[in-house]
Amino acid sequence: MTTINIAELPVAEKLRLMEALWDALSAQAEQAAVPAWHREVLAQRLQRLDGGTEPVTPWTQAKERIRAQVRAA
């Protein structure tokens, strides 16, 4: 494994690194312990989603919005 100083990376590279880390963690999701409070928050959000009161944005649009904000900074 290579050691890098994350603080010195440009924001765009930090985002790419974060996405890669998230992908790696998602592949091992079954092994992650989810705390009870997190399950409760998710259950509440699912109820709001089913009731149509939870605001949602497709991931592709959210990612583009984040990338545009990073480029503008």
JSON list of C-alpha atoms in Angstrom, two decimals:
[
{"chain": "A", "resi": 1, "resn": "MET", "atom": "CA", "xyz": [0.00, 0.00, 0.00]},
{"chain": "A", "resi": 2, "resn": "THR", "atom": "CA", "xyz": [1.25, 3.46, -0.87]},
{"chain": "A", "resi": 3, "resn": "THR", "atom": "CA", "xyz": [1.28, 6.21, 1.76]},
{"chain": "A", "resi": 4, "resn": "ILE", "atom": "CA", "xyz": [0.16, 9.66, 0.61]},
{"chain": "A", "resi": 5, "resn": "ASN", "atom": "CA", "xyz": [-0.47, 12.96, 2.36]},
{"chain": "A", "resi": 6, "resn": "ILE", "atom": "CA", "xyz": [-4.16, 13.46, 1.69]},
{"chain": "A", "resi": 7, "resn": "ALA", "atom": "CA", "xyz": [-4.08, 17.06, 2.92]},
{"chain": "A", "resi": 8, "resn": "GLU", "atom": "CA", "xyz": [-1.74, 17.98, 0.06]},
{"chain": "A", "resi": 9, "resn": "LEU", "atom": "CA", "xyz": [-3.96, 16.53, -2.69]},
{"chain": "A", "resi": 10, "resn": "PRO", "atom": "CA", "xyz": [-6.12, 18.82, -4.84]},
{"chain": "A", "resi": 11, "resn": "VAL", "atom": "CA", "xyz": [-9.84, 18.67, -4.04]},
{"chain": "A", "resi": 12, "resn": "ALA", "atom": "CA", "xyz": [-10.68, 16.83, -7.26]},
{"chain": "A", "resi": 13, "resn": "GLU", "atom": "CA", "xyz": [-8.16, 14.10, -6.42]},
{"chain": "A", "resi": 14, "resn": "LYS", "atom": "CA", "xyz": [-9.54, 13.84, -2.87]},
{"chain": "A", "resi": 15, "resn": "LEU", "atom": "CA", "xyz": [-13.00, 13.28, -4.34]},
{"chain": "A", "resi": 16, "resn": "ARG", "atom": "CA", "xyz": [-11.70, 10.56, -6.66]},
{"chain": "A", "resi": 17, "resn": "LEU", "atom": "CA", "xyz": [-9.95, 8.93, -3.71]},
{"chain": "A", "resi": 18, "resn": "MET", "atom": "CA", "xyz": [-13.13, 9.13, -1.64]},
{"chain": "A", "resi": 19, "resn": "GLU", "atom": "CA", "xyz": [-15.16, 7.53, -4.45]},
{"chain": "A", "resi": 20, "resn": "ALA", "atom": "CA", "xyz": [-12.63, 4.70, -4.75]},
{"chain": "A", "resi": 21, "resn": "LEU", "atom": "CA", "xyz": [-12.71, 4.16, -0.98]},
{"chain": "A", "resi": 22, "resn": "TRP", "atom": "CA", "xyz": [-16.51, 4.17, -0.98]},
{"chain": "A", "resi": 23, "resn": "ASP", "atom": "CA", "xyz": [-16.59, 1.60, -3.80]},
{"chain": "A", "resi": 24, "resn": "ALA", "atom": "CA", "xyz": [-14.18, -0.63, -1.87]},
{"chain": "A", "resi": 25, "resn": "LEU", "atom": "CA", "xyz": [-16.25, -0.32, 1.32]},
{"chain": "A", "resi": 26, "resn": "SER", "atom": "CA", "xyz": [-19.50, -0.95, -0.54]},
{"chain": "A", "resi": 27, "resn": "ALA", "atom": "CA", "xyz": [-18.10, -4.23, -1.85]},
{"chain": "A", "resi": 28, "resn": "GLN", "atom": "CA", "xyz": [-17.71, -5.35, 1.79]},
{"chain": "A", "resi": 29, "resn": "ALA", "atom": "CA", "xyz": [-21.00, -3.91, 3.10]},
{"chain": "A", "resi": 30, "resn": "GLU", "atom": "CA", "xyz": [-22.11, -7.23, 4.59]},
{"chain": "A", "resi": 31, "resn": "GLN", "atom": "CA", "xyz": [-19.17, -7.08, 7.01]},
{"chain": "A", "resi": 32, "resn": "ALA", "atom": "CA", "xyz": [-20.00, -3.61, 8.35]},
{"chain": "A", "resi": 33, "resn": "ALA", "atom": "CA", "xyz": [-21.79, -3.30, 11.68]},
{"chain": "A", "resi": 34, "resn": "VAL", "atom": "CA", "xyz": [-24.63, -0.78, 11.56]},
{"chain": "A", "resi": 35, "resn": "PRO", "atom": "CA", "xyz": [-25.40, 0.94, 14.88]},
{"chain": "A", "resi": 36, "resn": "ALA", "atom": "CA", "xyz": [-29.02, 0.92, 16.12]},
{"chain": "A", "resi": 37, "resn": "TRP", "atom": "CA", "xyz": [-29.35, 4.72, 15.85]},
{"chain": "A", "resi": 38, "resn": "HIS", "atom": "CA", "xyz": [-28.37, 4.53, 12.19]},
{"chain": "A", "resi": 39, "resn": "ARG", "atom": "CA", "xyz": [-31.03, 1.89, 11.51]},
{"chain": "A", "resi": 40, "resn": "GLU", "atom": "CA", "xyz": [-33.60, 4.20, 13.13]},
{"chain": "A", "resi": 41, "resn": "VAL", "atom": "CA", "xyz": [-32.57, 7.17, 10.98]},
{"chain": "A", "resi": 42, "resn": "LEU", "atom": "CA", "xyz": [-32.74, 5.02, 7.85]},
{"chain": "A", "resi": 43, "resn": "ALA", "atom": "CA", "xyz": [-36.17, 3.67, 8.82]},
{"chain": "A", "resi": 44, "resn": "GLN", "atom": "CA", "xyz": [-37.45, 7.24, 9.33]},
{"chain": "A", "resi": 45, "resn": "ARG", "atom": "CA", "xyz": [-36.07, 8.35, 5.98]},
{"chain": "A", "resi": 46, "resn": "LEU", "atom": "CA", "xyz": [-37.59, 5.36, 4.23]},
{"chain": "A", "resi": 47, "resn": "GLN", "atom": "CA", "xyz": [-40.96, 6.23, 5.75]},
{"chain": "A", "resi": 48, "resn": "ARG", "atom": "CA", "xyz": [-40.64, 9.80, 4.46]},
{"chain": "A", "resi": 49, "resn": "LEU", "atom": "CA", "xyz": [-39.50, 8.51, 1.07]},
{"chain": "A", "resi": 50, "resn": "ASP", "atom": "CA", "xyz": [-42.50, 6.18, 0.85]},
{"chain": "A", "resi": 51, "resn": "GLY", "atom": "CA", "xyz": [-44.74, 9.07, 1.91]},
{"chain": "A", "resi": 52, "resn": "GLY", "atom": "CA", "xyz": [-43.27, 11.37, -0.72]},
{"chain": "A", "resi": 53, "resn": "THR", "atom": "CA", "xyz": [-41.93, 13.90, 1.80]},
{"chain": "A", "resi": 54, "resn": "GLU", "atom": "CA", "xyz": [-38.23, 13.02, 1.60]},
{"chain": "A", "resi": 55, "resn": "PRO", "atom": "CA", "xyz": [-36.39, 15.14, -1.00]},
{"chain": "A", "resi": 56, "resn": "VAL", "atom": "CA", "xyz": [-34.32, 13.04, -3.39]},
{"chain": "A", "resi": 57, "resn": "THR", "atom": "CA", "xyz": [-31.77, 13.69, -6.11]},
{"chain": "A", "resi": 58, "resn": "PRO", "atom": "CA", "xyz": [-30.48, 10.99, -8.46]},
{"chain": "A", "resi": 59, "resn": "TRP", "atom": "CA", "xyz": [-26.84, 10.18, -7.65]},
{"chain": "A", "resi": 60, "resn": "THR", "atom": "CA", "xyz": [-25.63, 11.17, -11.12]},
{"chain": "A", "resi": 61, "resn": "GLN", "atom": "CA", "xyz": [-27.14, 14.65, -10.71]},
{"chain": "A", "resi": 62, "resn": "ALA", "atom": "CA", "xyz": [-25.86, 15.02, -7.14]},
{"chain": "A", "resi": 63, "resn": "LYS", "atom": "CA", "xyz": [-22.36, 14.00, -8.20]},
{"chain": "A", "resi": 64, "resn": "GLU", "atom": "CA", "xyz": [-22.39, 16.49, -11.08]},
{"chain": "A", "resi": 65, "resn": "ARG", "atom": "CA", "xyz": [-23.57, 19.27, -8.75]},
{"chain": "A", "resi": 66, "resn": "ILE", "atom": "CA", "xyz": [-20.74, 18.47, -6.32]},
{"chain": "A", "resi": 67, "resn": "ARG", "atom": "CA", "xyz": [-18.17, 18.37, -9.11]},
{"chain": "A", "resi": 68, "resn": "ALA", "atom": "CA", "xyz": [-19.42, 21.73, -10.45]},
{"chain": "A", "resi": 69, "resn": "GLN", "atom": "CA", "xyz": [-19.08, 23.25, -6.98]},
{"chain": "A", "resi": 70, "resn": "VAL", "atom": "CA", "xyz": [-15.54, 21.90, -6.71]},
{"chain": "A", "resi": 71, "resn": "ARG", "atom": "CA", "xyz": [-14.61, 23.31, -10.11]},
{"chain": "A", "resi": 72, "resn": "ALA", "atom": "CA", "xyz": [-16.04, 26.72, -9.16]},
{"chain": "A", "resi": 73, "resn": "ALA", "atom": "CA", "xyz": [-14.05, 26.84, -5.91]}
]
